[in-house]
Every structure is written in structure tokens, then in C-alpha cells.
Amino acid sequence: MVKKLLSCFVNIDANARSDYFDGTALHLAASLGYLAIIQELLNKGANVDIKNAYGETALRFPAESGDLGTVQFLVSKGANVNLTGEFSFPLHYAVESGHLEVVKFLISNGAEKNAKNKYGETPLQLATSLGRLDITKFLLDSVHVDMKSEDGGILLTSAARSGNLEIIKFLIDKGADVNTKPQDDVIPLHEAVKSDNLAAVEVLVSNGADINAKTKNNTTTLHVAAKSGNLAIVEFLVSKGADVTAENKFGHTPLHFPKYSGSLKIVELLVGNGADLHAKDKTGKTPLHYAVEFGNSEFTGFLVGQGADLHAKDKKG
């Protein structure tokens, strides 16, 4: 049927582009999984590596959908597995969608294992950030990352950001350093706290993560937790010895941050564990200044009741 249909168009241009879907008939057939049409288009002279408006070849589509048969066919016809589009390589799309067999095939046919997508991620980094455990295991065996190096730290930080416990535990078992600082002095624990994942926080701390580690802005994990308003994480960090008086680059202590989340319980917890009511940031403002500025009468009443100085002045007087 396909052959008969195409034979009706003797002078068909197999590489003609359509404004409707920003590509050629080959791109459309590949995106729909129509292998028979793909075969005939190639027989009619379609360029297997022609790019659409986003710089993508037809290979991107079956790689993303997990259509291994079409991937194999296109590669057998000379498709370049390392041609990138505007965003990613075919390998990245296979990783992102969780298609292990496609990942294996592409790598066995020369796909660059350390290629980076538009966002600077390698396939392995993408797999860890998305919680693709089977693909992470396969790629880690393929690229032989030194888990004690910064590369290992980047992977663990990505996993902590996504909060996938299986990936976090797997990488730690493989030797990833829980206190590595691959970028901006942020350790994986900062990312786990930021993602509000208590279970991930507990795993990292139980494996030696430094609760009081500071970023380049001197931000601790307790600063992050207090700002996000996650009471359970604040409680856990304080119970493990987090410094309730630590100051960041701007002079903020954790007690300056509940203004964002509106959590009175966090304020009560911090004060009950020694937070300084009178701590001033670089502008001279105390937690009470912020409670008043944000119009939080509960904070204001509690802080005043605990002895906060009503007459404290910031640098503006």
C-alpha cells in the first residue's frame, strides 16, 4: 500500500519540508513510528540525517519513544547517532524517556557517552537527576566515573536534587563523596533540603554529610530549610546539631528566614534551641524587623514575648 501510494508521486521530493510540523515527511513518519513509510522515503532519496527546524534528525523520535526497531533501521541506513538538535542528542532523549535498550543500542553504535545537552548535562547526569536507576547503573559501568572526584559529586548532587533514594543510595555505595562541592560549594545535602525530601536528607546525614557545610554565600542547610518552611527537616537538622546561629554572607541567621514560609513553629523551634533573637544582618535588621515588615502578627507577638528588642534600630535608623 505504501509503495503504491508513493508510486503515484513520480516526482516526489522526499526531502521537502512542511511548515505544518517543521520538518520533512521522514521526521513525521519517524515520530509516528511508521517504519514502512520510512523505508520507502529512504528508497525515494530521503536524507536520513536531514534536520528539522529544531536541528533534529529523524532518529530523535524513535529514540524518545523507545521504538528500538526504527532506531536500528535508521542506524543501519547510516543515521548519525551523534547529531544534536537544538536541545539534545538522541541518546539524551532515550535516557530521559527511560528506554534502556535504546540507550544500549545507541552506545554500542558509537553514541558519545559524555556528550552534553543544551543544559550541560551528560546522559549519566540526566539519568541520575531523573531517577533512572537501571540506566544509571548501565552508564556508570560504561563511562567509568571516579566517584571520589568532582564528577561523582555532580552525580550525587543531581540525585539529591531529584530526591531519588535508590539513586542516592546506589551512588553512595559506589563511593560518591557526600561532602563534595562540585559547584558554588553546594553539597548534595543542600539540594536534598531544598527539594524538601526528608528521607534523602536522612540518608545523606547518616552517611556523613556535614550538616553545617556552607555554600559560597555561607548558606547552611538550616538556612535553606528555615526558608522553605519544612518543619520536619528543620527539626531533624537541629536534632543532629545544626548551628542555629550561623550567619550567611548577608548576616542572616536561620531565624531571619521563616519570614518567607510563615511558619511560627519553626520560629519557636529555633528560639527554643538557642537562636539569637537580637541577631542583626548586614543591614542591621533583627528577626523582629522582618516579622513587622512582613506583617506577621504571630511572629511579632512571639518574638516580643521572648524578649526581642522593640527599640533595636537598623542602619537606616
C-alpha positions as a Markdown table, in Angstrom:
| # | Residue | x | y | z |
|---|---|---|---|---|
| 1 | Met | 0.0 | 0.0 | 0.0 |
| 2 | Val | 2.8 | 2.4 | 0.9 |
| 3 | Lys | 4.7 | 1.6 | -2.2 |
| 4 | Lys | 1.6 | 2.0 | -4.3 |
| 5 | Leu | 0.8 | 5.4 | -2.7 |
| 6 | Leu | 4.3 | 6.8 | -3.2 |
| 7 | Ser | 4.4 | 5.5 | -6.8 |
| 8 | Cys | 1.6 | 7.9 | -7.6 |
| 9 | Phe | 4.0 | 10.7 | -7.0 |
| 10 | Val | 6.8 | 10.1 | -9.5 |
| 11 | Asn | 8.5 | 13.4 | -8.9 |
| 12 | Ile | 8.0 | 13.4 | -5.2 |
| 13 | Asp | 10.7 | 15.4 | -3.3 |
| 14 | Ala | 11.4 | 13.1 | -0.3 |
| 15 | Asn | 13.3 | 16.0 | 1.4 |
| 16 | Ala | 10.6 | 18.6 | 1.0 |
| 17 | Arg | 9.8 | 20.5 | 4.2 |
| 18 | Ser | 6.4 | 21.1 | 5.7 |
| 19 | Asp | 5.5 | 24.3 | 7.6 |
| 20 | Tyr | 2.9 | 22.3 | 9.4 |
| 21 | Phe | 5.3 | 20.2 | 11.5 |
| 22 | Asp | 8.6 | 22.0 | 11.0 |
| 23 | Gly | 10.2 | 19.0 | 9.2 |
| 24 | Thr | 10.1 | 16.6 | 6.4 |
| 25 | Ala | 7.9 | 13.6 | 5.7 |
| 26 | Leu | 10.7 | 11.4 | 7.2 |
| 27 | His | 10.5 | 13.3 | 10.5 |
| 28 | Leu | 6.8 | 12.8 | 10.6 |
| 29 | Ala | 6.9 | 9.1 | 9.8 |
| 30 | Ala | 9.6 | 8.6 | 12.4 |
| 31 | Ser | 7.6 | 10.5 | 15.0 |
| 32 | Leu | 4.6 | 8.3 | 14.3 |
| 33 | Gly | 6.5 | 5.0 | 14.1 |
| 34 | Tyr | 5.6 | 4.3 | 10.5 |
| 35 | Leu | 8.6 | 2.1 | 9.6 |
| 36 | Ala | 7.2 | 1.1 | 6.2 |
| 37 | Ile | 6.9 | 4.7 | 5.2 |
| 38 | Ile | 10.4 | 5.5 | 6.5 |
| 39 | Gln | 11.7 | 2.7 | 4.3 |
| 40 | Glu | 10.0 | 3.9 | 1.2 |
| 41 | Leu | 11.0 | 7.5 | 1.8 |
| 42 | Leu | 14.7 | 6.5 | 2.1 |
| 43 | Asn | 14.3 | 4.5 | -1.1 |
| 44 | Lys | 12.9 | 7.7 | -2.7 |
| 45 | Gly | 16.1 | 9.5 | -1.7 |
| 46 | Ala | 15.2 | 11.0 | 1.7 |
| 47 | Asn | 18.3 | 12.2 | 3.6 |
| 48 | Val | 18.4 | 10.1 | 6.7 |
| 49 | Asp | 20.2 | 12.9 | 8.6 |
| 50 | Ile | 18.2 | 15.8 | 7.4 |
| 51 | Lys | 17.3 | 18.2 | 10.2 |
| 52 | Asn | 14.0 | 19.8 | 11.1 |
| 53 | Ala | 13.5 | 23.4 | 12.3 |
| 54 | Tyr | 15.0 | 22.4 | 15.7 |
| 55 | Gly | 18.1 | 20.8 | 14.2 |
| 56 | Glu | 16.8 | 17.3 | 14.9 |
| 57 | Thr | 17.1 | 14.3 | 12.7 |
| 58 | Ala | 14.5 | 11.6 | 12.4 |
| 59 | Leu | 16.5 | 9.4 | 14.9 |
| 60 | Arg | 15.4 | 11.7 | 17.7 |
| 61 | Phe | 11.8 | 10.5 | 17.6 |
| 62 | Pro | 12.1 | 6.7 | 17.9 |
| 63 | Ala | 14.9 | 7.2 | 20.5 |
| 64 | Glu | 12.5 | 9.2 | 22.6 |
| 65 | Ser | 9.5 | 6.9 | 22.1 |
| 66 | Gly | 11.5 | 3.7 | 22.7 |
| 67 | Asp | 10.9 | 2.3 | 19.2 |
| 68 | Leu | 14.1 | 0.2 | 19.1 |
| 69 | Gly | 13.2 | -1.4 | 15.7 |
| 70 | Thr | 13.0 | 2.0 | 14.0 |
| 71 | Val | 16.2 | 3.2 | 15.7 |
| 72 | Gln | 18.0 | 0.1 | 14.5 |
| 73 | Phe | 16.7 | 0.6 | 11.0 |
| 74 | Leu | 17.7 | 4.2 | 10.7 |
| 75 | Val | 21.2 | 3.5 | 12.1 |
| 76 | Ser | 21.5 | 0.6 | 9.6 |
| 77 | Lys | 20.8 | 3.2 | 6.9 |
| 78 | Gly | 23.6 | 5.5 | 8.1 |
| 79 | Ala | 21.9 | 7.7 | 10.6 |
| 80 | Asn | 24.5 | 9.6 | 12.6 |
| 81 | Val | 23.9 | 8.8 | 16.3 |
| 82 | Asn | 25.8 | 11.9 | 17.4 |
| 83 | Leu | 24.0 | 14.7 | 15.5 |
| 84 | Thr | 22.5 | 17.0 | 18.1 |
| 85 | Gly | 19.4 | 19.2 | 17.8 |
| 86 | Glu | 18.7 | 22.5 | 19.5 |
| 87 | Phe | 18.3 | 20.7 | 22.8 |
| 88 | Ser | 19.7 | 17.2 | 23.0 |
| 89 | Phe | 21.3 | 14.2 | 21.3 |
| 90 | Pro | 19.2 | 11.1 | 20.5 |
| 91 | Leu | 20.9 | 9.4 | 23.5 |
| 92 | His | 19.7 | 12.0 | 25.9 |
| 93 | Tyr | 16.1 | 11.6 | 24.6 |
| 94 | Ala | 16.3 | 7.8 | 25.2 |
| 95 | Val | 17.7 | 8.4 | 28.7 |
| 96 | Glu | 15.1 | 11.0 | 29.5 |
| 97 | Ser | 12.3 | 8.7 | 28.5 |
| 98 | Gly | 13.8 | 5.7 | 30.3 |
| 99 | His | 14.4 | 3.4 | 27.3 |
| 100 | Leu | 17.4 | 1.2 | 28.4 |
| 101 | Glu | 17.5 | -1.0 | 25.3 |
| 102 | Val | 17.7 | 2.0 | 23.1 |
| 103 | Val | 20.4 | 3.5 | 25.2 |
| 104 | Lys | 22.4 | 0.3 | 25.0 |
| 105 | Phe | 22.0 | 0.1 | 21.2 |
| 106 | Leu | 23.0 | 3.8 | 20.6 |
| 107 | Ile | 26.1 | 3.4 | 22.7 |
| 108 | Ser | 27.1 | 0.2 | 21.1 |
| 109 | Asn | 26.8 | 2.1 | 17.8 |
| 110 | Gly | 29.0 | 4.9 | 18.8 |
| 111 | Ala | 26.9 | 7.4 | 20.6 |
| 112 | Glu | 29.0 | 9.8 | 22.6 |
| 113 | Lys | 28.6 | 8.8 | 26.3 |
| 114 | Asn | 29.8 | 12.2 | 27.6 |
| 115 | Ala | 28.0 | 14.5 | 25.2 |
| 116 | Lys | 26.2 | 17.4 | 26.8 |
| 117 | Asn | 22.8 | 18.7 | 26.1 |
| 118 | Lys | 21.7 | 22.3 | 26.0 |
| 119 | Tyr | 21.7 | 22.4 | 29.8 |
| 120 | Gly | 25.2 | 21.0 | 30.1 |
| 121 | Glu | 24.1 | 17.5 | 31.2 |
| 122 | Thr | 25.7 | 14.3 | 30.2 |
| 123 | Pro | 23.4 | 11.2 | 29.7 |
| 124 | Leu | 24.6 | 9.9 | 33.0 |
| 125 | Gln | 23.9 | 13.2 | 34.8 |
| 126 | Leu | 20.5 | 13.2 | 33.2 |
| 127 | Ala | 19.8 | 9.6 | 34.3 |
| 128 | Thr | 20.6 | 10.4 | 37.9 |
| 129 | Ser | 18.6 | 13.6 | 38.0 |
| 130 | Leu | 15.5 | 11.8 | 36.7 |
| 131 | Gly | 15.9 | 8.7 | 38.9 |
| 132 | Arg | 16.5 | 6.2 | 36.0 |
| 133 | Leu | 18.3 | 3.6 | 38.2 |
| 134 | Asp | 18.7 | 0.9 | 35.5 |
| 135 | Ile | 20.1 | 3.4 | 33.0 |
| 136 | Thr | 22.3 | 5.0 | 35.7 |
| 137 | Lys | 23.8 | 1.6 | 36.5 |
| 138 | Phe | 24.5 | 0.8 | 32.9 |
| 139 | Leu | 26.0 | 4.2 | 32.0 |
| 140 | Leu | 28.1 | 4.3 | 35.2 |
| 141 | Asp | 29.7 | 1.0 | 34.1 |
| 142 | Ser | 30.2 | 2.4 | 30.6 |
| 143 | Val | 31.8 | 5.7 | 31.4 |
| 144 | His | 33.9 | 4.6 | 34.5 |
| 145 | Val | 33.4 | 7.7 | 36.6 |
| 146 | Asp | 35.8 | 8.3 | 39.5 |
| 147 | Met | 33.2 | 8.5 | 42.2 |
| 148 | Lys | 35.5 | 10.2 | 44.6 |
| 149 | Ser | 36.1 | 13.0 | 42.1 |
| 150 | Glu | 34.1 | 16.1 | 41.3 |
| 151 | Asp | 32.3 | 14.1 | 38.6 |
| 152 | Gly | 31.0 | 11.7 | 41.2 |
| 153 | Gly | 29.9 | 14.7 | 43.3 |
| 154 | Ile | 28.0 | 16.1 | 40.4 |
| 155 | Leu | 26.0 | 12.9 | 40.0 |
| 156 | Leu | 25.2 | 12.7 | 43.7 |
| 157 | Thr | 24.2 | 16.3 | 43.8 |
| 158 | Ser | 21.8 | 15.7 | 40.8 |
| 159 | Ala | 20.3 | 12.7 | 42.5 |
| 160 | Ala | 19.8 | 14.7 | 45.8 |
| 161 | Arg | 18.1 | 17.4 | 43.8 |
| 162 | Ser | 15.6 | 15.0 | 42.4 |
| 163 | Gly | 15.3 | 13.2 | 45.8 |
| 164 | Asn | 15.5 | 9.7 | 44.3 |
| 165 | Leu | 16.5 | 7.5 | 47.3 |
| 166 | Glu | 17.5 | 4.5 | 45.2 |
| 167 | Ile | 19.9 | 6.5 | 43.1 |
| 168 | Ile | 21.3 | 8.3 | 46.1 |
| 169 | Lys | 22.0 | 5.1 | 47.9 |
| 170 | Phe | 23.4 | 3.5 | 44.8 |
| 171 | Leu | 25.9 | 6.3 | 44.2 |
| 172 | Ile | 27.0 | 6.4 | 47.9 |
| 173 | Asp | 27.5 | 2.6 | 47.7 |
| 174 | Lys | 29.7 | 3.2 | 44.6 |
| 175 | Gly | 31.8 | 5.6 | 46.7 |
| 176 | Ala | 30.4 | 9.1 | 46.0 |
| 177 | Asp | 31.6 | 11.7 | 48.5 |
| 178 | Val | 28.6 | 13.1 | 50.3 |
| 179 | Asn | 30.5 | 16.2 | 51.1 |
| 180 | Thr | 31.8 | 17.0 | 47.7 |
| 181 | Lys | 31.3 | 20.6 | 46.5 |
| 182 | Pro | 31.1 | 20.4 | 42.7 |
| 183 | Gln | 29.6 | 23.9 | 42.2 |
| 184 | Asp | 29.3 | 27.0 | 44.3 |
| 185 | Asp | 30.3 | 25.0 | 47.4 |
| 186 | Val | 26.9 | 23.3 | 47.4 |
| 187 | Ile | 27.0 | 19.8 | 48.8 |
| 188 | Pro | 24.3 | 17.2 | 48.0 |
| 189 | Leu | 22.6 | 17.8 | 51.4 |
| 190 | His | 21.8 | 21.4 | 50.4 |
| 191 | Glu | 20.0 | 20.1 | 47.3 |
| 192 | Ala | 18.1 | 17.4 | 49.3 |
| 193 | Val | 17.0 | 20.0 | 51.8 |
| 194 | Lys | 16.0 | 22.4 | 49.0 |
| 195 | Ser | 13.8 | 19.7 | 47.4 |
| 196 | Asp | 12.0 | 19.1 | 50.8 |
| 197 | Asn | 12.9 | 15.5 | 50.8 |
| 198 | Leu | 13.4 | 14.4 | 54.4 |
| 199 | Ala | 14.2 | 10.8 | 53.6 |
| 200 | Ala | 17.0 | 11.9 | 51.3 |
| 201 | Val | 18.3 | 14.3 | 53.9 |
| 202 | Glu | 18.3 | 11.4 | 56.5 |
| 203 | Val | 20.2 | 9.1 | 54.1 |
| 204 | Leu | 22.9 | 11.7 | 53.4 |
| 205 | Val | 23.4 | 12.7 | 57.0 |
| 206 | Ser | 23.5 | 9.0 | 58.1 |
| 207 | Asn | 26.4 | 8.6 | 55.5 |
| 208 | Gly | 28.4 | 11.5 | 56.9 |
| 209 | Ala | 27.0 | 14.6 | 55.2 |
| 210 | Asp | 28.2 | 17.8 | 57.0 |
| 211 | Ile | 25.0 | 19.5 | 58.4 |
| 212 | Asn | 26.8 | 22.8 | 58.8 |
| 213 | Ala | 28.5 | 22.9 | 55.4 |
| 214 | Lys | 28.4 | 26.3 | 53.8 |
| 215 | Thr | 27.9 | 27.4 | 50.2 |
| 216 | Lys | 30.0 | 30.2 | 48.7 |
| 217 | Asn | 27.4 | 32.6 | 50.3 |
| 218 | Asn | 27.9 | 30.9 | 53.7 |
| 219 | Thr | 24.4 | 29.4 | 53.4 |
| 220 | Thr | 23.9 | 26.3 | 55.6 |
| 221 | Thr | 21.3 | 23.6 | 55.2 |
| 222 | Leu | 19.4 | 25.0 | 58.2 |
| 223 | His | 19.1 | 28.4 | 56.4 |
| 224 | Val | 17.6 | 26.5 | 53.4 |
| 225 | Ala | 15.2 | 24.5 | 55.5 |
| 226 | Ala | 14.1 | 27.5 | 57.5 |
| 227 | Lys | 13.4 | 29.5 | 54.3 |
| 228 | Ser | 11.4 | 26.7 | 52.7 |
| 229 | Gly | 9.3 | 26.2 | 55.8 |
| 230 | Asn | 9.8 | 22.4 | 56.1 |
| 231 | Leu | 9.4 | 21.9 | 59.9 |
| 232 | Ala | 10.3 | 18.2 | 59.8 |
| 233 | Ile | 13.6 | 18.9 | 58.1 |
| 234 | Val | 14.4 | 21.8 | 60.5 |
| 235 | Glu | 13.6 | 19.5 | 63.4 |
| 236 | Phe | 15.9 | 16.8 | 62.1 |
| 237 | Leu | 18.8 | 19.2 | 61.3 |
| 238 | Val | 18.6 | 20.8 | 64.7 |
| 239 | Ser | 18.4 | 17.4 | 66.4 |
| 240 | Lys | 21.6 | 16.5 | 64.6 |
| 241 | Gly | 23.5 | 19.6 | 65.7 |
| 242 | Ala | 22.8 | 22.2 | 63.0 |
| 243 | Asp | 24.1 | 25.7 | 64.1 |
| 244 | Val | 21.0 | 27.8 | 64.8 |
| 245 | Thr | 23.2 | 31.0 | 65.0 |
| 246 | Ala | 25.1 | 30.5 | 61.7 |
| 247 | Glu | 25.3 | 33.7 | 59.6 |
| 248 | Asn | 25.3 | 33.7 | 55.8 |
| 249 | Lys | 27.0 | 36.2 | 53.6 |
| 250 | Phe | 24.3 | 38.8 | 54.3 |
| 251 | Gly | 24.4 | 38.3 | 58.0 |
| 252 | His | 21.1 | 36.3 | 58.1 |
| 253 | Thr | 20.7 | 33.6 | 60.7 |
| 254 | Pro | 18.2 | 30.8 | 60.2 |
| 255 | Leu | 15.8 | 32.9 | 62.4 |
| 256 | His | 15.7 | 35.6 | 59.8 |
| 257 | Phe | 14.2 | 33.2 | 57.2 |
| 258 | Pro | 10.9 | 32.0 | 58.5 |
| 259 | Lys | 9.5 | 35.3 | 57.2 |
| 260 | Tyr | 9.3 | 33.6 | 53.8 |
| 261 | Ser | 7.4 | 30.5 | 54.8 |
| 262 | Gly | 5.2 | 31.9 | 57.6 |
| 263 | Ser | 6.0 | 29.0 | 59.9 |
| 264 | Leu | 5.6 | 30.1 | 63.5 |
| 265 | Lys | 6.5 | 26.6 | 64.6 |
| 266 | Ile | 9.9 | 26.9 | 63.0 |
| 267 | Val | 10.5 | 30.2 | 64.8 |
| 268 | Glu | 9.5 | 28.6 | 68.1 |
| 269 | Leu | 11.8 | 25.6 | 67.4 |
| 270 | Leu | 14.8 | 27.8 | 66.6 |
| 271 | Val | 14.3 | 30.1 | 69.6 |
| 272 | Gly | 13.9 | 27.1 | 71.8 |
| 273 | Asn | 17.2 | 25.8 | 70.6 |
| 274 | Gly | 19.2 | 28.9 | 71.2 |
| 275 | Ala | 18.6 | 31.1 | 68.2 |
| 276 | Asp | 19.7 | 34.7 | 68.8 |
| 277 | Leu | 16.6 | 37.0 | 69.0 |
| 278 | His | 18.8 | 40.0 | 68.6 |
| 279 | Ala | 21.0 | 38.9 | 65.7 |
| 280 | Lys | 21.4 | 41.6 | 63.1 |
| 281 | Asp | 22.0 | 41.1 | 59.4 |
| 282 | Lys | 24.3 | 43.4 | 57.3 |
| 283 | Thr | 21.5 | 46.0 | 57.1 |
| 284 | Gly | 21.2 | 46.0 | 60.9 |
| 285 | Lys | 17.8 | 44.2 | 60.9 |
| 286 | Thr | 16.8 | 41.7 | 63.5 |
| 287 | Pro | 14.2 | 38.9 | 63.0 |
| 288 | Leu | 11.7 | 41.2 | 64.7 |
| 289 | His | 12.3 | 43.9 | 61.9 |
| 290 | Tyr | 11.3 | 41.3 | 59.3 |
| 291 | Ala | 8.3 | 40.0 | 61.3 |
| 292 | Val | 7.0 | 43.5 | 61.4 |
| 293 | Glu | 7.8 | 44.2 | 57.7 |
| 294 | Phe | 6.1 | 41.1 | 56.5 |
| 295 | Gly | 3.0 | 41.9 | 58.7 |
| 296 | Asn | 3.2 | 38.7 | 60.6 |
| 297 | Ser | 1.5 | 39.4 | 63.9 |
| 298 | Glu | 2.1 | 35.9 | 65.2 |
| 299 | Phe | 5.9 | 36.2 | 64.7 |
| 300 | Thr | 5.9 | 39.7 | 66.1 |
| 301 | Gly | 4.0 | 38.7 | 69.2 |
| 302 | Phe | 6.1 | 35.6 | 69.8 |
| 303 | Leu | 9.4 | 37.4 | 69.4 |
| 304 | Val | 8.4 | 40.2 | 71.6 |
| 305 | Gly | 7.1 | 37.8 | 74.2 |
| 306 | Gln | 10.5 | 36.1 | 74.1 |
| 307 | Gly | 12.3 | 39.4 | 74.8 |
| 308 | Ala | 13.1 | 40.7 | 71.3 |
| 309 | Asp | 14.2 | 44.4 | 71.5 |
| 310 | Leu | 11.4 | 46.6 | 70.4 |
| 311 | His | 13.8 | 49.5 | 70.1 |
| 312 | Ala | 16.5 | 47.9 | 68.0 |
| 313 | Lys | 17.4 | 50.1 | 65.0 |
| 314 | Asp | 18.6 | 49.0 | 61.6 |
| 315 | Lys | 21.3 | 51.0 | 59.7 |
| 316 | Lys | 18.6 | 53.4 | 58.4 |
| 317 | Gly | 17.7 | 54.2 | 62.0 |
